[in-house]
Coordinates of N, CA and C and ligand atoms in Angstrom, one line a residue:
M232 N -13.2 86.1 -99.6 CA -12.5 84.8 -99.6 C -12.2 84.3 -101.1
N233 N -11.0 83.9 -101.3 CA -10.7 83.3 -102.6 C -11.5 82.1 -102.9
K234 N -11.9 81.8 -104.1 CA -12.6 80.6 -104.4 C -11.5 79.4 -104.2
R235 N -12.1 78.3 -103.7 CA -11.2 77.2 -103.4 C -11.4 76.0 -104.2
A236 N -10.3 75.2 -104.4 CA -10.4 73.9 -105.1 C -9.6 72.9 -104.3
V237 N -10.1 71.7 -104.3 CA -9.3 70.5 -103.8 C -8.7 69.8 -105.0
I238 N -7.4 69.4 -104.8 CA -6.7 68.8 -105.9 C -6.2 67.4 -105.5
L239 N -6.6 66.4 -106.2 CA -6.0 65.0 -105.9 C -4.6 65.0 -106.4
L240 N -3.6 64.9 -105.4 CA -2.2 65.0 -105.8 C -1.5 63.7 -105.5
S241 N -1.0 63.1 -106.5 CA -0.4 61.8 -106.3 C 1.1 61.8 -106.2
G242 N 1.7 62.9 -106.7 CA 3.1 63.0 -106.8 C 3.6 62.7 -108.2
G243 N 2.6 62.4 -109.1 CA 2.9 62.1 -110.5 C 2.8 63.3 -111.4
L244 N 3.1 63.1 -112.6 CA 3.1 64.1 -113.6 C 1.8 64.8 -113.9
D245 N 0.8 63.9 -114.0 CA -0.6 64.4 -114.3 C -1.2 65.2 -113.2
S246 N -1.1 64.8 -112.0 CA -1.8 65.5 -110.9 C -1.2 66.8 -110.6
I247 N 0.1 67.0 -110.8 CA 0.7 68.3 -110.6 C 0.3 69.3 -111.7
T248 N 0.1 68.7 -112.9 CA -0.4 69.5 -114.0 C -1.8 70.0 -113.7
A249 N -2.6 69.1 -113.2 CA -4.0 69.4 -112.8 C -4.0 70.6 -111.8
L250 N -3.0 70.5 -110.9 CA -2.9 71.6 -109.9 C -2.5 72.9 -110.6
A251 N -1.6 72.8 -111.5 CA -1.2 74.0 -112.3 C -2.4 74.7 -113.0
F252 N -3.3 73.8 -113.5 CA -4.5 74.3 -114.2 C -5.4 75.0 -113.2
A253 N -5.6 74.4 -112.0 CA -6.4 75.0 -110.9 C -5.9 76.4 -110.5
K254 N -4.6 76.5 -110.3 CA -3.9 77.7 -109.9 C -4.2 78.8 -111.0
A255 N -4.0 78.3 -112.3 CA -4.2 79.3 -113.4 C -5.6 79.8 -113.5
E256 N -6.6 79.0 -113.0 CA -8.0 79.4 -112.9 C -8.3 80.3 -111.7
G257 N -7.2 80.6 -110.9 CA -7.4 81.5 -109.8 C -7.8 80.9 -108.5
Y258 N -7.8 79.6 -108.4 CA -8.2 78.9 -107.2 C -7.1 78.9 -106.1
A259 N -7.6 79.1 -104.8 CA -6.7 78.7 -103.7 C -6.8 77.2 -103.6
C260 N -5.6 76.6 -103.7 CA -5.5 75.1 -103.8 C -5.3 74.4 -102.5
Y261 N -6.1 73.3 -102.3 CA -5.9 72.4 -101.2 C -5.7 71.0 -101.8
S262 N -4.5 70.4 -101.4 CA -4.2 69.2 -102.1 C -4.4 68.0 -101.1
I263 N -4.7 66.8 -101.7 CA -5.0 65.7 -100.9 C -4.3 64.5 -101.5
S264 N -3.5 63.7 -100.7 CA -2.9 62.5 -101.2 C -3.4 61.3 -100.3
F265 N -3.2 60.1 -100.9 CA -3.7 58.9 -100.1 C -2.6 57.9 -99.9
D266 N -2.4 57.6 -98.6 CA -1.5 56.6 -98.3 C -2.3 55.3 -98.3
Y267 N -2.4 54.6 -99.4 CA -3.4 53.6 -99.6 C -2.8 52.2 -99.6
G268 N -1.5 52.1 -99.3 CA -0.8 50.8 -99.3 C -0.1 50.6 -100.6
Q269 N 0.1 51.6 -101.4 CA 0.8 51.5 -102.6 C 2.3 51.0 -102.4
R270 N 2.8 50.5 -103.5 CA 4.1 49.8 -103.4 C 5.2 50.7 -102.8
H271 N 5.2 52.0 -103.3 CA 6.3 52.9 -102.8 C 5.7 54.1 -102.2
K272 N 6.3 54.5 -101.1 CA 5.9 55.7 -100.4 C 6.6 57.0 -100.9
T273 N 7.5 56.8 -101.8 CA 8.3 57.9 -102.3 C 7.4 58.9 -103.1
E274 N 6.3 58.4 -103.7 CA 5.4 59.3 -104.4 C 4.6 60.2 -103.4
L275 N 4.4 59.7 -102.2 CA 3.8 60.5 -101.1 C 4.7 61.7 -100.7
N276 N 6.0 61.4 -100.6 CA 7.0 62.4 -100.3 C 7.1 63.4 -101.4
A277 N 7.0 62.9 -102.7 CA 7.0 63.8 -103.8 C 5.8 64.7 -103.8
A278 N 4.7 64.2 -103.5 CA 3.4 65.0 -103.4 C 3.6 66.1 -102.4
Q279 N 4.1 65.8 -101.2 CA 4.3 66.7 -100.2 C 5.3 67.9 -100.6
R280 N 6.4 67.5 -101.3 CA 7.3 68.5 -101.8 C 6.7 69.4 -102.8
L281 N 5.9 68.8 -103.7 CA 5.3 69.5 -104.8 C 4.3 70.5 -104.3
A282 N 3.5 70.0 -103.3 CA 2.5 70.9 -102.6 C 3.1 72.1 -102.1
E283 N 4.3 71.9 -101.4 CA 5.0 73.1 -100.8 C 5.5 74.0 -101.9
K284 N 6.2 73.4 -102.9 CA 6.8 74.1 -104.0 C 5.8 75.0 -104.7
Y285 N 4.6 74.4 -105.0 CA 3.6 75.2 -105.8 C 2.6 75.9 -105.0
G286 N 2.9 76.1 -103.7 CA 2.1 77.0 -102.9 C 0.7 76.6 -102.6
V287 N 0.4 75.4 -102.2 CA -1.0 75.0 -101.8 C -1.2 75.6 -100.4
V288 N -2.4 75.9 -100.1 CA -2.8 76.4 -98.8 C -2.6 75.3 -97.7
E289 N -3.1 74.1 -98.0 CA -3.0 73.0 -97.1 C -2.8 71.7 -97.9
H290 N -2.0 70.8 -97.4 CA -1.8 69.5 -98.0 C -2.2 68.4 -97.0
K291 N -3.0 67.5 -97.3 CA -3.5 66.5 -96.4 C -3.2 65.1 -96.9
V292 N -2.7 64.2 -96.1 CA -2.5 62.8 -96.4 C -3.5 62.0 -95.7
I293 N -4.3 61.3 -96.4 CA -5.3 60.4 -95.8 C -4.8 58.9 -95.8
Q294 N -4.9 58.3 -94.7 CA -4.6 56.9 -94.6 C -5.8 56.0 -94.9
I295 N -5.7 55.2 -96.0 CA -6.8 54.3 -96.2 C -6.2 53.1 -96.9
D296 N -6.1 52.0 -96.2 CA -5.3 50.9 -96.7 C -6.1 50.0 -97.7
L297 N -5.9 50.2 -99.0 CA -6.6 49.4 -100.0 C -6.0 48.0 -100.2
R298 N -4.9 47.7 -99.4 CA -4.4 46.3 -99.5 C -5.4 45.4 -98.8
T299 N -6.2 45.9 -98.0 CA -7.3 45.1 -97.3 C -8.2 44.5 -98.4
I300 N -8.4 45.3 -99.5 CA -9.2 44.8 -100.6 C -8.3 44.0 -101.6
G301 N -7.1 44.5 -101.9 CA -6.2 43.9 -102.8 C -6.7 44.0 -104.3
G302 N -6.3 43.0 -105.1 CA -6.9 43.0 -106.4 C -6.1 43.8 -107.5
S303 N -4.9 44.3 -107.1 CA -4.2 45.2 -108.0 C -2.7 44.9 -107.9
A304 N -2.0 45.1 -109.0 CA -0.5 44.9 -108.9 C 0.1 46.0 -108.0
L305 N -0.6 47.1 -107.7 CA -0.1 48.1 -106.9 C -0.4 47.9 -105.4
T306 N -1.3 47.0 -105.1 CA -1.7 46.9 -103.7 C -1.7 45.4 -103.3
D307 N -1.3 44.5 -104.1 CA -1.4 43.1 -103.8 C -0.2 42.4 -104.3
D308 N -0.1 41.1 -104.1 CA 1.1 40.4 -104.5 C 1.1 39.9 -105.9
I309 N 1.0 40.9 -106.8 CA 0.9 40.7 -108.2 C 2.0 41.5 -108.9
D310 N 2.8 40.9 -109.8 CA 3.9 41.6 -110.4 C 3.4 42.7 -111.4
V311 N 4.2 43.8 -111.4 CA 3.9 44.9 -112.4 C 4.5 44.4 -113.7
P312 N 3.7 44.3 -114.8 CA 4.2 43.8 -116.0 C 5.1 44.8 -116.8
E313 N 6.0 44.3 -117.6 CA 6.9 45.2 -118.3 C 6.5 45.3 -119.8
V314 N 5.5 44.6 -120.2 CA 5.0 44.8 -121.6 C 3.5 45.1 -121.5
A315 N 3.0 45.9 -122.5 CA 1.6 46.3 -122.5 C 0.7 45.0 -122.6
Q316 N -0.4 45.1 -121.9 CA -1.3 43.9 -121.9 C -2.6 44.2 -122.6
E317 N -3.3 43.1 -123.0 CA -4.6 43.2 -123.5 C -5.6 43.7 -122.4
G318 N -6.6 44.5 -122.7 CA -7.6 44.8 -121.8 C -7.1 45.7 -120.6
I319 N -7.9 45.7 -119.5 CA -7.5 46.6 -118.4 C -6.3 46.0 -117.7
P320 N -5.3 46.8 -117.5 CA -4.0 46.3 -116.9 C -4.2 45.9 -115.4
V321 N -3.3 45.0 -114.9 CA -3.3 44.6 -113.5 C -3.0 45.7 -112.6
T322 N -2.5 46.9 -113.1 CA -2.2 48.0 -112.2 C -3.4 48.8 -111.9
Y323 N -4.6 48.4 -112.5 CA -5.8 49.0 -112.1 C -6.1 48.7 -110.7
V324 N -6.5 49.7 -109.9 CA -6.8 49.5 -108.4 C -8.3 49.6 -108.3
P325 N -8.9 48.5 -107.8 CA -10.4 48.5 -107.8 C -11.0 49.7 -107.1
A326 N -11.8 50.4 -108.0 CA -12.6 51.6 -107.5 C -11.8 52.7 -106.9
R327 N -10.5 52.8 -107.2 CA -9.7 53.8 -106.5 C -10.1 55.2 -106.7
N328 N -10.4 55.6 -107.9 CA -10.8 57.0 -108.1 C -12.1 57.4 -107.4
T329 N -13.0 56.4 -107.4 CA -14.3 56.6 -106.7 C -14.1 56.8 -105.2
V330 N -13.2 56.0 -104.6 CA -12.9 56.1 -103.2 C -12.2 57.5 -102.9
F331 N -11.2 57.8 -103.7 CA -10.5 59.0 -103.5 C -11.4 60.3 -103.7
L332 N -12.2 60.3 -104.8 CA -13.0 61.4 -105.0 C -14.1 61.6 -103.9
A333 N -14.6 60.5 -103.4 CA -15.6 60.5 -102.3 C -15.0 61.2 -101.1
I334 N -13.7 60.9 -100.7 CA -13.1 61.5 -99.6 C -12.8 63.0 -99.9
A335 N -12.3 63.3 -101.1 CA -12.0 64.7 -101.5 C -13.3 65.5 -101.4
L336 N -14.4 64.9 -101.8 CA -15.7 65.5 -101.8 C -16.1 66.0 -100.3
G337 N -15.8 65.1 -99.4 CA -16.1 65.5 -98.0 C -15.3 66.7 -97.5
W338 N -14.0 66.7 -97.9 CA -13.1 67.8 -97.5 C -13.6 69.0 -98.2
A339 N -13.9 68.9 -99.5 CA -14.3 70.0 -100.3 C -15.6 70.7 -99.7
E340 N -16.5 69.9 -99.2 CA -17.7 70.5 -98.6 C -17.3 71.3 -97.3
V341 N -16.4 70.7 -96.5 CA -16.0 71.4 -95.3 C -15.3 72.7 -95.6
L342 N -14.5 72.7 -96.7 CA -13.8 73.9 -97.1 C -14.7 74.9 -97.9
Q343 N -15.9 74.5 -98.2 CA -16.8 75.2 -99.1 C -16.1 75.5 -100.4
A344 N -15.4 74.5 -100.9 CA -14.7 74.6 -102.2 C -15.7 74.5 -103.3
E345 N -15.3 75.1 -104.5 CA -16.2 75.1 -105.6 C -15.9 74.0 -106.6
A346 N -14.7 73.4 -106.5 CA -14.3 72.4 -107.5 C -13.3 71.4 -106.9
I347 N -13.3 70.2 -107.5 CA -12.3 69.2 -107.2 C -11.6 68.9 -108.5
Y348 N -10.3 69.0 -108.5 CA -9.5 68.7 -109.7 C -8.9 67.3 -109.6
I349 N -9.0 66.5 -110.7 CA -8.4 65.2 -110.8 C -7.7 65.1 -112.1
G350 N -6.5 64.5 -112.1 CA -5.6 64.5 -113.3 C -5.8 63.3 -114.2
V351 N -7.1 62.8 -114.3 CA -7.3 61.7 -115.1 C -7.3 62.1 -116.6
N352 N -7.1 61.1 -117.4 CA -6.8 61.3 -118.8 C -7.3 60.1 -119.7
A353 N -8.1 60.4 -120.7 CA -8.7 59.4 -121.5 C -7.9 59.0 -122.8
V354 N -6.7 59.7 -123.0 CA -6.0 59.4 -124.2 C -4.9 58.3 -123.9
D355 N -4.0 58.6 -123.0 CA -3.0 57.7 -122.6 C -3.3 57.0 -121.3
Y356 N -4.6 56.6 -121.1 CA -5.0 56.2 -119.8 C -4.9 54.7 -119.5
S357 N -4.4 54.0 -120.4 CA -4.2 52.5 -120.2 C -5.4 51.7 -120.0
G358 N -6.6 52.3 -120.2 CA -7.8 51.5 -120.1 C -8.5 51.5 -118.8
Y359 N -8.1 52.4 -117.9 CA -8.8 52.3 -116.6 C -10.2 52.9 -116.7
P360 N -11.2 52.2 -116.2 CA -12.6 52.7 -116.4 C -12.9 53.9 -115.6
D361 N -12.2 54.1 -114.5 CA -12.5 55.3 -113.6 C -11.6 56.5 -114.1
C362 N -11.1 56.5 -115.3 CA -10.5 57.6 -115.9 C -11.3 58.2 -117.1
R363 N -12.4 57.6 -117.4 CA -13.2 58.0 -118.5 C -14.1 59.3 -118.2
P364 N -14.3 60.1 -119.3 CA -15.2 61.3 -119.1 C -16.5 60.9 -118.5
E365 N -17.1 59.8 -118.9 CA -18.4 59.4 -118.4 C -18.4 59.2 -116.9
F366 N -17.3 58.7 -116.4 CA -17.1 58.5 -115.0 C -17.1 59.8 -114.3
V367 N -16.3 60.8 -114.8 CA -16.2 62.1 -114.1 C -17.6 62.8 -114.1
T368 N -18.3 62.8 -115.3 CA -19.6 63.4 -115.4 C -20.6 62.7 -114.4
A369 N -20.5 61.4 -114.3 CA -21.4 60.7 -113.4 C -21.1 61.0 -111.9
F370 N -19.8 61.1 -111.6 CA -19.4 61.4 -110.2 C -19.9 62.8 -109.8
E371 N -19.7 63.8 -110.8 CA -20.2 65.1 -110.5 C -21.7 65.2 -110.2
K372 N -22.4 64.4 -110.9 CA -23.9 64.3 -110.7 C -24.1 63.7 -109.3
L373 N -23.4 62.7 -109.0 CA -23.6 62.0 -107.6 C -23.2 63.0 -106.5
A374 N -22.1 63.8 -106.7 CA -21.6 64.7 -105.7 C -22.6 65.7 -105.4
N375 N -23.3 66.2 -106.4 CA -24.3 67.3 -106.2 C -25.6 66.8 -105.6
L376 N -25.8 65.5 -105.6 CA -26.9 64.8 -104.9 C -26.5 64.5 -103.5
A377 N -25.2 64.4 -103.3 CA -24.7 63.8 -102.0 C -24.5 64.8 -100.9
I378 N -24.1 66.1 -101.2 CA -23.7 67.0 -100.2 C -24.7 68.1 -99.8
K379 N -24.6 68.5 -98.6 CA -25.6 69.4 -98.0 C -25.5 70.8 -98.8
S380 N -24.2 71.2 -99.0 CA -24.0 72.6 -99.6 C -24.6 72.6 -101.0
A381 N -24.6 71.5 -101.7 CA -25.2 71.5 -103.1 C -26.8 71.7 -103.0
T382 N -27.4 71.1 -102.0 CA -28.8 71.2 -101.9 C -29.2 72.6 -101.4
E383 N -28.2 73.4 -100.9 CA -28.4 74.8 -100.5 C -28.0 75.7 -101.6
G384 N -27.8 75.2 -102.8 CA -27.6 76.1 -103.9 C -26.1 76.4 -104.2
K385 N -25.2 75.6 -103.6 CA -23.8 75.8 -103.9 C -23.2 74.5 -104.6
P386 N -23.3 74.4 -105.9 CA -22.9 73.2 -106.5 C -21.4 73.0 -106.5
I387 N -21.0 71.8 -106.7 CA -19.5 71.5 -106.8 C -19.3 70.9 -108.2
Y388 N -18.1 71.3 -108.7 CA -17.7 70.9 -110.0 C -16.5 69.9 -109.9
I389 N -16.6 68.8 -110.7 CA -15.4 67.9 -110.8 C -14.7 68.3 -112.1
R390 N -13.5 68.8 -112.0 CA -12.7 69.2 -113.2 C -11.6 68.2 -113.5
A391 N -11.6 67.8 -114.8 CA -10.6 66.9 -115.3 C -9.9 67.6 -116.5
P392 N -9.1 68.6 -116.2 CA -8.6 69.4 -117.4 C -7.6 68.6 -118.3
L393 N -7.2 67.5 -117.9 CA -6.2 66.7 -118.8 C -7.0 65.7 -119.6
M394 N -8.3 65.6 -119.4 CA -9.0 64.5 -120.0 C -8.7 64.2 -121.4
S395 N -8.7 65.2 -122.3 CA -8.6 65.0 -123.7 C -7.2 65.3 -124.3
L396 N -6.2 65.5 -123.4 CA -4.9 65.8 -123.8 C -4.0 64.6 -123.9
S397 N -3.1 64.6 -124.9 CA -2.1 63.5 -125.0 C -1.1 63.7 -123.9
K398 N -0.2 62.7 -123.6 CA 0.8 62.9 -122.6 C 1.7 64.1 -123.0
A399 N 2.0 64.2 -124.3 CA 2.9 65.3 -124.8 C 2.2 66.6 -124.6
D400 N 0.9 66.7 -124.8 CA 0.2 68.0 -124.6 C 0.2 68.4 -123.1
I401 N 0.0 67.3 -122.2 CA 0.0 67.6 -120.8 C 1.4 68.2 -120.4
I402 N 2.4 67.6 -120.9 CA 3.8 68.1 -120.5 C 4.0 69.5 -121.1
T403 N 3.6 69.7 -122.3 CA 3.7 71.0 -122.9 C 3.0 72.1 -122.1
H404 N 1.7 71.8 -121.8 CA 0.9 72.8 -121.0 C 1.5 73.0 -119.6
G405 N 1.9 71.9 -118.9 CA 2.4 72.1 -117.6 C 3.7 72.9 -117.6
T406 N 4.6 72.6 -118.6 CA 5.8 73.3 -118.7 C 5.6 74.8 -118.9
A407 N 4.6 75.1 -119.7 CA 4.2 76.5 -120.0 C 3.7 77.2 -118.7
L408 N 3.0 76.4 -117.8 CA 2.5 76.9 -116.6 C 3.5 76.9 -115.4
G409 N 4.8 76.5 -115.8 CA 5.9 76.7 -114.8 C 6.2 75.4 -114.0
I410 N 5.7 74.3 -114.4 CA 5.9 73.0 -113.7 C 7.3 72.4 -114.1
D411 N 8.0 72.1 -113.1 CA 9.3 71.3 -113.3 C 9.0 69.9 -112.9
Y412 N 9.1 69.0 -114.0 CA 8.7 67.6 -113.8 C 9.7 66.7 -113.2
S413 N 10.9 67.3 -112.9 CA 12.0 66.4 -112.4 C 11.7 65.8 -111.1
E414 N 10.8 66.5 -110.3 CA 10.5 66.0 -109.0 C 9.2 65.1 -108.9
T415 N 8.6 64.9 -110.1 CA 7.4 64.0 -110.1 C 7.8 62.6 -110.3
I416 N 6.9 61.7 -109.8 CA 7.2 60.2 -109.9 C 6.0 59.6 -110.5
S417 N 6.2 58.9 -111.7 CA 5.1 58.3 -112.4 C 5.2 56.8 -112.3
C418 N 6.4 56.3 -112.1 CA 6.7 54.8 -112.2 C 5.9 54.0 -111.2
Y419 N 5.4 52.9 -111.7 CA 4.6 52.0 -110.8 C 5.5 51.2 -109.8
Q420 N 6.8 51.2 -110.0 CA 7.7 50.5 -109.1 C 9.0 51.3 -108.9
A421 N 8.8 52.5 -108.6 CA 10.0 53.4 -108.3 C 10.7 52.8 -107.0
D422 N 12.0 53.0 -107.0 CA 12.8 52.5 -105.8 C 12.7 53.5 -104.7
A423 N 13.4 53.2 -103.6 CA 13.2 54.0 -102.3 C 13.7 55.4 -102.5
Q424 N 14.6 55.6 -103.5 CA 15.1 57.0 -103.8 C 14.1 57.7 -104.8
G425 N 13.1 57.0 -105.2 CA 12.1 57.7 -106.2 C 12.6 57.6 -107.6
R426 N 13.6 56.7 -107.9 CA 14.0 56.6 -109.3 C 13.2 55.6 -110.0
A427 N 12.9 55.9 -111.3 CA 11.9 55.1 -112.1 C 12.6 53.9 -112.7
C428 N 11.7 52.9 -113.0 CA 12.2 51.6 -113.5 C 12.5 51.7 -115.0
G429 N 11.8 52.6 -115.7 CA 12.0 52.8 -117.1 C 11.4 51.7 -118.0
Q430 N 10.7 50.7 -117.3 CA 10.2 49.6 -118.1 C 8.6 49.5 -118.0
C431 N 8.0 50.0 -117.0 CA 6.6 49.7 -116.8 C 5.8 50.6 -117.8
D432 N 4.5 50.3 -117.9 CA 3.6 51.1 -118.8 C 3.7 52.6 -118.5
S433 N 3.7 53.0 -117.2 CA 3.6 54.4 -116.9 C 4.9 55.1 -117.3
C434 N 6.1 54.4 -117.1 CA 7.4 54.9 -117.5 C 7.4 55.1 -119.0
R435 N 6.9 54.1 -119.7 CA 6.9 54.1 -121.2 C 6.1 55.3 -121.7
L436 N 4.9 55.5 -121.2 CA 4.0 56.6 -121.7 C 4.7 57.9 -121.4
R437 N 5.3 58.0 -120.2 CA 5.9 59.3 -119.8 C 7.1 59.6 -120.7
R438 N 7.9 58.6 -120.9 CA 9.1 58.9 -121.7 C 8.7 59.3 -123.1
Q439 N 7.7 58.6 -123.7 CA 7.2 58.9 -125.0 C 6.6 60.3 -125.0
G440 N 6.0 60.7 -123.9 CA 5.4 62.1 -123.9 C 6.4 63.2 -124.0
F441 N 7.5 63.0 -123.2 CA 8.6 64.0 -123.3 C 9.2 64.0 -124.7
A442 N 9.4 62.9 -125.3 CA 10.0 62.8 -126.7 C 9.1 63.5 -127.7
E443 N 7.7 63.2 -127.6 CA 6.8 63.9 -128.5 C 6.6 65.3 -128.3
A444 N 6.8 65.8 -127.0 CA 6.8 67.2 -126.7 C 8.0 67.9 -127.1
G445 N 9.1 67.2 -127.5 CA 10.3 67.8 -127.9 C 11.1 68.4 -126.7
L446 N 10.9 67.8 -125.5 CA 11.5 68.3 -124.3 C 12.4 67.2 -123.7
A447 N 13.5 67.6 -123.1 CA 14.4 66.6 -122.4 C 13.6 66.0 -121.3
D448 N 13.8 64.6 -121.1 CA 13.1 63.9 -120.1 C 13.9 64.0 -118.8
P449 N 13.4 64.7 -117.8 CA 14.1 65.0 -116.5 C 14.0 63.8 -115.5
T450 N 13.3 62.7 -115.9 CA 13.1 61.6 -115.0 C 14.4 61.0 -114.5
R451 N 14.5 60.7 -113.2 CA 15.7 60.0 -112.7 C 15.4 58.5 -112.8
Y452 N 16.2 57.8 -113.6 CA 16.0 56.4 -113.8 C 17.0 55.6 -112.9
Q453 N 16.6 54.3 -112.6 CA 17.5 53.4 -111.8 C 18.7 53.0 -112.6
Ligands
ZN702 ZN1 8.4 52.3 -114.2

């Protein structure tokens, strides 16, 4: 049996690059997306298309409505800002990566997967606490205390291959691994056709990344 990995796939630029890293490591890839009440469902469609295009074994969409909790511009009635803010931005979704990784961990144990890949990044990460290396290290420790297979001598690894890369480096690596970014959606408020606003923090970082990588920006803007 090929070694397996579960990849958190959002439909964005970072997570598809994380998947490309997992494939390059020789993993049979199982991708997971979350329908969590985000503003636009187009990213879920993008994740589905990307999963098919890049040959994952199985793609799963989990329904978990984080609007019940609220507290974020992505899940509550709070505007997405068009200028960079002080501190942690309102687009932070309370405990999102903890919740997502916990569910991915359950699936990984069922699959007897060796690793979970998450496309978090500490360079251009906008200040989200659940994108820090300390968080990933701590979750890996928790994971190995939490699951039955780890107590039976089969540890699980949480991989964050983009952690120390700039957006430009991520784009350069992903392009070299054969990723076409035209189908990815990074915008916090993409329209129903998946076209980006060009104004939000995520759009700004992405555009800057393509410019610094010296590559044409394939993003479809409104
Ligand atoms: Zn945007």
